PDB file of C-alpha atoms in Angstrom:
ATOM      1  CA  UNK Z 556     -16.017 -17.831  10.464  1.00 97.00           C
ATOM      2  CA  UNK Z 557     -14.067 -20.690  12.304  1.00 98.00           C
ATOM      3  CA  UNK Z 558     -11.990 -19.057  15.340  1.00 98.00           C
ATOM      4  CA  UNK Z 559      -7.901 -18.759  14.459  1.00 98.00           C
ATOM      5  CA  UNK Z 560      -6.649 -21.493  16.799  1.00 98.00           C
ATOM      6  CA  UNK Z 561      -3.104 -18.712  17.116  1.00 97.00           C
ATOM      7  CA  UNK Z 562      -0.838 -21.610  18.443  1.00 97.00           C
ATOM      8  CA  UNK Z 563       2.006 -18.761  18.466  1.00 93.00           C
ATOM      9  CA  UNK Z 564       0.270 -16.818  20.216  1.00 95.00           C
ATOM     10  CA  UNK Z 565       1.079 -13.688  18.398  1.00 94.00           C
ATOM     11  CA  UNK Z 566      -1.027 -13.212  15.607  1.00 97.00           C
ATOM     12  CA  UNK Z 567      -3.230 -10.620  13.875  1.00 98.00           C
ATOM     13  CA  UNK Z 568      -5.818 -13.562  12.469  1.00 98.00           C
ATOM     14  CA  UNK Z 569      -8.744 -13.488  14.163  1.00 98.00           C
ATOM     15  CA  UNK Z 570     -10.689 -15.779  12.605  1.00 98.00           C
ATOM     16  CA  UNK Z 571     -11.117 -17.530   8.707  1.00 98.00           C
ATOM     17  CA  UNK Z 572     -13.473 -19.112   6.561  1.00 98.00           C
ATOM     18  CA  UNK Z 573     -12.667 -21.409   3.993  1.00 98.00           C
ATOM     19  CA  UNK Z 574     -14.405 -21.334   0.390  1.00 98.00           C
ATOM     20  CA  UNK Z 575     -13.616 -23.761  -2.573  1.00 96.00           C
ATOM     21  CA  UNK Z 576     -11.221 -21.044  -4.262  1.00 97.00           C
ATOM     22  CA  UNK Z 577     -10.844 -18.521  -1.544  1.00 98.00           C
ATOM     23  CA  UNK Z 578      -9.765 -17.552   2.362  1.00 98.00           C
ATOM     24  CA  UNK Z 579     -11.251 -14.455   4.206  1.00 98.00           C
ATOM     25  CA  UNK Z 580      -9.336 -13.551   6.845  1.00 98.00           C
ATOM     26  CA  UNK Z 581     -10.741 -11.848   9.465  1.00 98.00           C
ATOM     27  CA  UNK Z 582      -8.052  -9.720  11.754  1.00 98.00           C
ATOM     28  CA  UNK Z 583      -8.141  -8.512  15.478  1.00 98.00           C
ATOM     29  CA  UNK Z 584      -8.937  -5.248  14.729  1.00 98.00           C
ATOM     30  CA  UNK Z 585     -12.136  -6.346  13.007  1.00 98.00           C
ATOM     31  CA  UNK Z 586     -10.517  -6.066   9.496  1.00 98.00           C
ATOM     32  CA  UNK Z 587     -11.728  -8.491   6.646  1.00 98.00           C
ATOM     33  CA  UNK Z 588      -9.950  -9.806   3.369  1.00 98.00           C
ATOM     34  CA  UNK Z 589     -11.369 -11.889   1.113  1.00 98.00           C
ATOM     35  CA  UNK Z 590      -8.205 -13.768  -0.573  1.00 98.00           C
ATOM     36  CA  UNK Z 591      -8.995 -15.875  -3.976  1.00 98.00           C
ATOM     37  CA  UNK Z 592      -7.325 -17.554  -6.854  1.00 97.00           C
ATOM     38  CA  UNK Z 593      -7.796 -14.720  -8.900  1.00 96.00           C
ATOM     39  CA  UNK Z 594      -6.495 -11.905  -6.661  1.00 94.00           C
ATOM     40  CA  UNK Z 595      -3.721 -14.374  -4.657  1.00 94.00           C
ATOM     41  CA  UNK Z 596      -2.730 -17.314  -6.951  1.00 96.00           C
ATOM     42  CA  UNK Z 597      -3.968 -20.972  -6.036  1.00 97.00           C
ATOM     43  CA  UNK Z 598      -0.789 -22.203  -4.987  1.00 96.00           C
ATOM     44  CA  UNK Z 599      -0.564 -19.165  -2.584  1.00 97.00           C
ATOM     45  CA  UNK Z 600      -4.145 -19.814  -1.347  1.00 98.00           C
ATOM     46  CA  UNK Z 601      -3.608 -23.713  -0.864  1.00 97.00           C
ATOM     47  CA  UNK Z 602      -0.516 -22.713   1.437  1.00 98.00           C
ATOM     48  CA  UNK Z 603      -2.700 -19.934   3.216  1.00 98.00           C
ATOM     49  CA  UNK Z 604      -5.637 -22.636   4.190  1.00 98.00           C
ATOM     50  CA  UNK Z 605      -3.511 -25.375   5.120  1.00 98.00           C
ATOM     51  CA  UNK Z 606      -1.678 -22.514   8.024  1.00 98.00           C
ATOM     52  CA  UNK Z 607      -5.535 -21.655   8.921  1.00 98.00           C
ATOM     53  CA  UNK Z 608      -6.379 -24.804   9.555  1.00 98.00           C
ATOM     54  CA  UNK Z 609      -2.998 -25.728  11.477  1.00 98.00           C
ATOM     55  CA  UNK Z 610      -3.240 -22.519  13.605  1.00 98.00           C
ATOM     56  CA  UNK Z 611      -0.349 -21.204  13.051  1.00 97.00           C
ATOM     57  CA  UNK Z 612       1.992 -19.005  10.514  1.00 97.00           C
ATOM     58  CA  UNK Z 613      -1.001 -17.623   8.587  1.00 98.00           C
ATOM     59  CA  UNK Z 614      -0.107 -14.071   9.382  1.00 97.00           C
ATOM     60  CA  UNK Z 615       3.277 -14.385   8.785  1.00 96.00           C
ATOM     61  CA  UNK Z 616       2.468 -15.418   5.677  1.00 97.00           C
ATOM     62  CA  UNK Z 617       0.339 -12.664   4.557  1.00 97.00           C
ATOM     63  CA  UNK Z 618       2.928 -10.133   5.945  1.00 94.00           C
ATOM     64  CA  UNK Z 619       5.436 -11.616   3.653  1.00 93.00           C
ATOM     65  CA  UNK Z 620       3.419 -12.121   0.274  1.00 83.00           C
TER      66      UNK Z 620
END
């Protein structure tokens, strides 16, 4: 798991891995979630990687979808 950089500073992501089709999402309170094309939708998981790796709206995000 790479470390959620949480450039908002208010975020339940803990950390995140990327696969080819897929995020897991690990959360504060030691919560994992394995997101993937099937369960998610690719265009929602291309928009969910792209906040991991910028640090920043990937919980806000998941709250809303």
């Amino acid at each position: 798991m790479e470390p959620y950089k949480n450039l908002g500073g208010h975020s339940s992501v803990h950390a995140f891995e990327l696969g080819q089709d897929s995020i897991t999402v690990e959360f504060n309170d030691g919560a994992t979630y394995l997101y993937n094309h099937a369960s998610t939708g690719p265009t929602h998981i291309d928009q969910m990687k792209g906040l991991a790796e910028a640090g920043h709206g990937l919980n806000s995000f998941i709250i809303r979808c």
